[in-house]
Amino acid sequence: MRPSMKQLFAVGMIVVGACGSGGTDPASPDASTVGTWSPLVKKTWTLGPGDEKTSDLTVESVERDIYVGGMRPLAPAGTHHTLLYRGIEGTNMIYASGVGTGELVFPPGKGLKLTANTVLGLQLHIYNTSDAMMTGTSGIEVLELDPSTVTDEVDMFLPGPQELEIPMGTSTASGSCTVTTPYQVFALFPHMHQYGTHFKTTLTIAGQERMLHDAAYDFERQTVTTFEPIQLNPGDKVNTECTWNNTTGGVIVDGESSDTEMCYSILYRFPRGNEEFCND
């Protein structure tokens, strides 16, 4: 999930409103969008049998300041992950989903701010595992908030090990992220690829361990879990542990393709922090 967007396949350029419909003729938002789900950006694609593509879609000119209180993917069959970034270089990820991810609604009073003229980058990873042509429209919908109700800004960050080299058979890797500023976490999206078998996230708070997630991993059902906000303070830790069963006959490295791997405890928090990736 750390792409150089210049190296990806360009699949189109569009301009959207703050909660526009996406496409070449976006709808201008109005007060009726507050409190409703609206498409932020979407892209129609076509893939041949067995084809796989990671692509970037640059979205320019968010027309006005908005606060987002929830996000959900538009993810028909073939959509393996959807990523949304602030900035054309893909340097600040603000949303991620995988196969089977449902909607995420933030706690009351918490919103992700998109300011007027913000440049957004949408990255789609699409993979046709069938023996027929496949087409679909993938993207992201958002739930807009009344700005007067927002008390804290939300963002996401990605604790977990990087530069993976996964040997043949069953193996485990882990990473530890030390908290540097106070914030509260309220949602977790465990993310691996198709060779992942088990995922564990543990918080160490004031020296005491708290299990946040410890379960078998299913690439075809990547759910996001919400919980009551948990306070983390400087010196606390987020520990991520991933287990794989490498049946390829060779070493698997980290990367964007479903044939490579990742290991991230993707967490949503407030207030907005400074770091995006975190591994001591």
CSV table of C-alpha atoms in Angstrom, one decimal:
chain,number,residue,atom,x,y,z
A,1,MET,CA,0.0,0.0,0.0
A,2,ARG,CA,2.9,2.3,-0.5
A,3,PRO,CA,2.7,2.9,-4.2
A,4,SER,CA,4.5,5.5,-6.3
A,5,MET,CA,1.4,6.7,-8.2
A,6,LYS,CA,3.6,7.9,-11.1
A,7,GLN,CA,4.5,4.3,-11.7
A,8,LEU,CA,1.0,3.0,-11.9
A,9,PHE,CA,-1.3,2.6,-14.9
A,10,ALA,CA,-3.2,5.9,-15.6
A,11,VAL,CA,-6.9,5.0,-16.2
A,12,GLY,CA,-8.5,8.5,-16.4
A,13,MET,CA,-8.8,12.0,-15.2
A,14,ILE,CA,-12.0,13.4,-13.7
A,15,VAL,CA,-13.1,16.4,-11.6
A,16,VAL,CA,-15.6,16.0,-8.8
A,17,GLY,CA,-17.6,18.2,-6.5
A,18,ALA,CA,-17.3,17.8,-2.7
A,19,CYS,CA,-19.5,14.8,-2.9
A,20,GLY,CA,-19.9,14.6,-6.6
A,21,SER,CA,-21.0,11.6,-8.6
A,22,GLY,CA,-17.6,11.1,-10.3
A,23,GLY,CA,-17.1,10.9,-14.0
A,24,THR,CA,-16.7,13.5,-16.7
A,25,ASP,CA,-19.9,15.4,-15.7
A,26,PRO,CA,-20.0,15.6,-11.9
A,27,ALA,CA,-23.0,16.7,-10.0
A,28,SER,CA,-22.6,19.8,-7.8
A,29,PRO,CA,-23.4,19.0,-4.2
A,30,ASP,CA,-26.0,20.9,-2.1
A,31,ALA,CA,-27.4,20.8,1.4
A,32,SER,CA,-29.3,17.6,0.5
A,33,THR,CA,-26.0,15.7,0.6
A,34,VAL,CA,-25.6,16.2,4.3
A,35,GLY,CA,-26.5,13.0,6.2
A,36,THR,CA,-26.7,10.9,3.0
A,37,TRP,CA,-24.4,8.5,1.2
A,38,SER,CA,-23.1,10.0,-2.0
A,39,PRO,CA,-20.5,8.8,-4.6
A,40,LEU,CA,-17.2,10.7,-4.1
A,41,VAL,CA,-15.4,9.1,-7.1
A,42,LYS,CA,-16.0,6.0,-9.3
A,43,LYS,CA,-14.4,4.5,-12.3
A,44,THR,CA,-15.6,2.0,-14.8
A,45,TRP,CA,-13.1,-0.7,-16.0
A,46,THR,CA,-12.8,-3.7,-18.2
A,47,LEU,CA,-10.4,-6.6,-17.8
A,48,GLY,CA,-9.8,-9.7,-19.9
A,49,PRO,CA,-9.7,-13.3,-18.5
A,50,GLY,CA,-6.9,-13.7,-16.0
A,51,ASP,CA,-5.8,-10.0,-16.2
A,52,GLU,CA,-4.7,-8.0,-13.2
A,53,LYS,CA,-4.1,-4.2,-13.0
A,54,THR,CA,-3.2,-1.7,-10.4
A,55,SER,CA,-4.2,1.7,-11.6
A,56,ASP,CA,-4.4,5.3,-10.4
A,57,LEU,CA,-7.2,7.8,-11.0
A,58,THR,CA,-6.4,11.4,-10.2
A,59,VAL,CA,-9.3,13.4,-8.9
A,60,GLU,CA,-8.9,17.2,-8.9
A,61,SER,CA,-10.8,20.3,-7.5
A,62,VAL,CA,-12.9,19.3,-4.5
A,63,GLU,CA,-15.2,22.3,-4.8
A,64,ARG,CA,-15.8,23.2,-1.1
A,65,ASP,CA,-14.8,22.1,2.4
A,66,ILE,CA,-16.6,19.1,3.6
A,67,TYR,CA,-16.5,16.7,6.5
A,68,VAL,CA,-16.9,13.0,5.9
A,69,GLY,CA,-18.6,11.0,8.7
A,70,GLY,CA,-18.4,7.6,7.0
A,71,MET,CA,-16.9,5.8,3.9
A,72,ARG,CA,-17.8,2.7,2.0
A,73,PRO,CA,-16.5,1.1,-1.2
A,74,LEU,CA,-18.2,0.5,-4.5
A,75,ALA,CA,-16.7,-2.9,-5.1
A,76,PRO,CA,-18.2,-5.2,-7.7
A,77,ALA,CA,-16.6,-8.6,-8.4
A,78,GLY,CA,-13.0,-8.1,-9.5
A,79,THR,CA,-12.2,-5.3,-7.1
A,80,HIS,CA,-9.5,-6.5,-4.8
A,81,HIS,CA,-8.7,-3.2,-3.1
A,82,THR,CA,-9.6,0.4,-3.2
A,83,LEU,CA,-7.3,3.2,-1.8
A,84,LEU,CA,-7.9,6.9,-1.5
A,85,TYR,CA,-5.1,9.5,-1.0
A,86,ARG,CA,-4.8,13.2,-0.5
A,87,GLY,CA,-2.3,14.4,-3.0
A,88,ILE,CA,-1.4,13.3,-6.5
A,89,GLU,CA,1.8,11.6,-5.3
A,90,GLY,CA,-0.2,9.2,-3.0
A,91,THR,CA,1.6,10.4,0.1
A,92,ASN,CA,-1.4,10.5,2.6
A,93,MET,CA,-3.8,7.6,2.5
A,94,ILE,CA,-7.2,8.4,3.9
A,95,TYR,CA,-9.2,5.2,3.1
A,96,ALA,CA,-8.7,1.6,2.3
A,97,SER,CA,-10.9,-1.4,1.5
A,98,GLY,CA,-10.5,-5.0,0.4
A,99,VAL,CA,-12.7,-7.8,-0.8
A,100,GLY,CA,-15.8,-7.9,1.3
A,101,THR,CA,-15.2,-4.7,3.2
A,102,GLY,CA,-18.4,-3.0,4.4
A,103,GLU,CA,-19.2,0.6,5.4
A,104,LEU,CA,-17.3,2.4,8.1
A,105,VAL,CA,-19.2,5.1,10.1
A,106,PHE,CA,-17.1,7.3,12.4
A,107,PRO,CA,-18.1,8.1,16.0
A,108,PRO,CA,-20.4,11.0,16.6
A,109,GLY,CA,-18.7,14.3,16.2
A,110,LYS,CA,-15.7,12.9,14.3
A,111,GLY,CA,-15.1,13.7,10.6
A,112,LEU,CA,-12.5,13.4,7.9
A,113,LYS,CA,-12.0,16.9,6.4
A,114,LEU,CA,-11.6,17.4,2.7
A,115,THR,CA,-10.8,21.1,2.0
A,116,ALA,CA,-11.7,23.0,-1.1
A,117,ASN,CA,-9.2,22.4,-4.0
A,118,THR,CA,-7.9,19.2,-2.4
A,119,VAL,CA,-6.4,16.8,-4.9
A,120,LEU,CA,-7.5,13.2,-4.4
A,121,GLY,CA,-5.9,10.1,-5.9
A,122,LEU,CA,-8.0,6.9,-6.2
A,123,GLN,CA,-6.1,3.7,-6.7
A,124,LEU,CA,-7.9,0.5,-7.8
A,125,HIS,CA,-6.5,-3.0,-7.8
A,126,ILE,CA,-8.6,-5.1,-10.0
A,127,TYR,CA,-8.1,-8.8,-10.8
A,128,ASN,CA,-10.2,-11.0,-13.2
A,129,THR,CA,-9.8,-14.6,-12.0
A,130,SER,CA,-12.5,-15.8,-14.4
A,131,ASP,CA,-12.2,-17.1,-18.0
A,132,ALA,CA,-14.5,-14.4,-19.4
A,133,MET,CA,-14.3,-10.7,-19.9
A,134,MET,CA,-15.2,-8.7,-16.8
A,135,THR,CA,-16.4,-5.1,-16.4
A,136,GLY,CA,-17.4,-3.1,-13.4
A,137,THR,CA,-17.6,0.3,-11.7
A,138,SER,CA,-15.5,0.7,-8.6
A,139,GLY,CA,-15.1,3.7,-6.3
A,140,ILE,CA,-15.9,5.2,-2.9
A,141,GLU,CA,-19.1,6.7,-1.4
A,142,VAL,CA,-19.0,9.0,1.6
A,143,LEU,CA,-21.4,10.1,4.3
A,144,GLU,CA,-21.3,13.9,4.6
A,145,LEU,CA,-21.6,15.7,7.9
A,146,ASP,CA,-22.8,19.1,9.0
A,147,PRO,CA,-19.5,20.9,9.8
A,148,SER,CA,-21.0,22.4,13.0
A,149,THR,CA,-21.3,18.9,14.5
A,150,VAL,CA,-17.6,18.0,14.0
A,151,THR,CA,-15.3,18.3,17.1
A,152,ASP,CA,-12.3,16.2,15.9
A,153,GLU,CA,-10.7,15.3,12.6
A,154,VAL,CA,-10.2,11.7,11.7
A,155,ASP,CA,-7.4,10.0,9.7
A,156,MET,CA,-5.9,6.6,9.3
A,157,PHE,CA,-2.5,5.1,9.7
A,158,LEU,CA,-0.8,1.8,9.0
A,159,PRO,CA,1.3,0.1,11.7
A,160,GLY,CA,3.0,-3.1,10.5
A,161,PRO,CA,6.2,-4.7,9.2
A,162,GLN,CA,7.5,-3.8,5.8
A,163,GLU,CA,10.1,-5.1,3.4
A,164,LEU,CA,8.7,-8.6,3.8
A,165,GLU,CA,10.5,-11.8,2.6
A,166,ILE,CA,8.2,-14.7,3.3
A,167,PRO,CA,9.8,-18.2,2.9
A,168,MET,CA,8.0,-21.3,1.7
A,169,GLY,CA,5.6,-23.0,4.1
A,170,THR,CA,4.2,-21.5,7.2
A,171,SER,CA,5.8,-18.4,8.7
A,172,THR,CA,5.1,-15.3,10.9
A,173,ALA,CA,6.3,-11.8,10.8
A,174,SER,CA,5.6,-9.0,13.3
A,175,GLY,CA,6.2,-5.3,13.7
A,176,SER,CA,5.8,-2.8,16.6
A,177,CYS,CA,4.7,0.9,16.3
A,178,THR,CA,5.4,3.3,19.2
A,179,VAL,CA,2.9,6.0,19.7
A,180,THR,CA,4.3,9.5,19.6
A,181,THR,CA,1.3,11.7,20.1
A,182,PRO,CA,-2.0,11.2,22.0
A,183,TYR,CA,-5.0,9.9,20.0
A,184,GLN,CA,-7.9,7.5,20.2
A,185,VAL,CA,-8.4,4.6,17.8
A,186,PHE,CA,-11.9,3.4,16.9
A,187,ALA,CA,-11.7,1.0,13.9
A,188,LEU,CA,-9.4,-1.7,12.6
A,189,PHE,CA,-9.0,-3.0,9.1
A,190,PRO,CA,-6.6,-6.0,9.1
A,191,HIS,CA,-4.9,-6.3,5.7
A,192,MET,CA,-2.9,-9.1,4.1
A,193,HIS,CA,-3.1,-10.8,0.7
A,194,GLN,CA,-4.2,-14.3,-0.4
A,195,TYR,CA,-1.4,-16.3,1.4
A,196,GLY,CA,-2.4,-14.8,4.8
A,197,THR,CA,-3.8,-17.3,7.3
A,198,HIS,CA,-3.9,-15.4,10.7
A,199,PHE,CA,-3.8,-11.8,11.8
A,200,LYS,CA,-3.2,-10.4,15.3
A,201,THR,CA,-3.2,-6.8,16.6
A,202,THR,CA,-2.2,-6.1,20.2
A,203,LEU,CA,-2.1,-2.8,22.0
A,204,THR,CA,0.3,-2.1,24.8
A,205,ILE,CA,-1.2,0.6,27.0
A,206,ALA,CA,0.8,1.9,30.0
A,207,GLY,CA,2.7,-1.4,30.0
A,208,GLN,CA,-0.4,-3.6,29.8
A,209,GLU,CA,-1.3,-5.7,26.8
A,210,ARG,CA,-4.8,-5.5,25.3
A,211,MET,CA,-5.8,-7.8,22.5
A,212,LEU,CA,-7.6,-5.9,19.7
A,213,HIS,CA,-7.8,-8.7,17.1
A,214,ASP,CA,-6.7,-12.3,16.9
A,215,ALA,CA,-8.4,-14.4,14.2
A,216,ALA,CA,-8.0,-16.4,11.1
A,217,TYR,CA,-7.6,-14.3,8.0
A,218,ASP,CA,-9.7,-14.7,4.9
A,219,PHE,CA,-8.7,-12.7,1.8
A,220,GLU,CA,-12.2,-13.0,0.4
A,221,ARG,CA,-13.8,-11.4,3.4
A,222,GLN,CA,-11.8,-8.4,4.6
A,223,THR,CA,-14.0,-6.7,7.2
A,224,VAL,CA,-13.4,-3.5,9.1
A,225,THR,CA,-14.2,-3.7,12.8
A,226,THR,CA,-15.3,-0.7,14.9
A,227,PHE,CA,-15.2,-0.4,18.7
A,228,GLU,CA,-15.5,2.2,21.5
A,229,PRO,CA,-12.6,4.6,21.1
A,230,ILE,CA,-9.4,3.5,22.9
A,231,GLN,CA,-7.0,6.2,24.2
A,232,LEU,CA,-3.3,5.8,23.2
A,233,ASN,CA,-0.6,8.0,24.6
A,234,PRO,CA,3.1,8.5,23.8
A,235,GLY,CA,5.1,5.4,24.6
A,236,ASP,CA,2.2,3.0,24.0
A,237,LYS,CA,2.5,0.5,21.2
A,238,VAL,CA,0.6,-1.1,18.4
A,239,ASN,CA,1.9,-4.6,17.7
A,240,THR,CA,1.0,-6.4,14.4
A,241,GLU,CA,1.6,-10.1,13.7
A,242,CYS,CA,0.8,-11.9,10.4
A,243,THR,CA,1.0,-15.6,9.5
A,244,TRP,CA,1.2,-16.9,6.0
A,245,ASN,CA,1.1,-20.3,4.2
A,246,ASN,CA,3.4,-19.8,1.2
A,247,THR,CA,2.6,-22.4,-1.3
A,248,THR,CA,4.3,-20.8,-4.3
A,249,GLY,CA,7.6,-22.7,-4.2
A,250,GLY,CA,9.6,-19.5,-3.8
A,251,VAL,CA,10.0,-16.4,-1.6
A,252,ILE,CA,7.1,-13.9,-1.5
A,253,VAL,CA,7.9,-10.2,-1.0
A,254,ASP,CA,5.7,-7.2,-0.2
A,255,GLY,CA,3.9,-5.4,-2.9
A,256,GLU,CA,0.6,-4.3,-4.5
A,257,SER,CA,-0.3,-7.5,-6.4
A,258,SER,CA,-2.4,-10.2,-4.8
A,259,ASP,CA,0.5,-12.6,-5.5
A,260,THR,CA,2.7,-10.5,-3.2
A,261,GLU,CA,1.9,-9.8,0.5
A,262,MET,CA,1.3,-7.1,3.1
A,263,CYS,CA,0.8,-7.0,6.8
A,264,TYR,CA,-0.9,-3.8,8.2
A,265,SER,CA,-3.1,-3.1,11.1
A,266,ILE,CA,-4.9,-0.2,9.3
A,267,LEU,CA,-6.3,1.9,12.2
A,268,TYR,CA,-8.6,4.9,12.2
A,269,ARG,CA,-8.1,7.5,14.8
A,270,PHE,CA,-8.8,11.0,16.1
A,271,PRO,CA,-7.4,13.6,16.3
A,272,ARG,CA,-5.6,13.5,13.0
A,273,GLY,CA,-1.9,12.5,13.5
A,274,ASN,CA,1.3,13.1,11.6
A,275,GLU,CA,2.7,9.7,10.6
A,276,GLU,CA,1.0,7.4,8.0
A,277,PHE,CA,3.2,4.3,8.2
A,278,CYS,CA,4.6,3.2,11.5
A,279,ASN,CA,7.1,0.4,12.3
A,280,ASP,CA,9.9,0.8,14.9
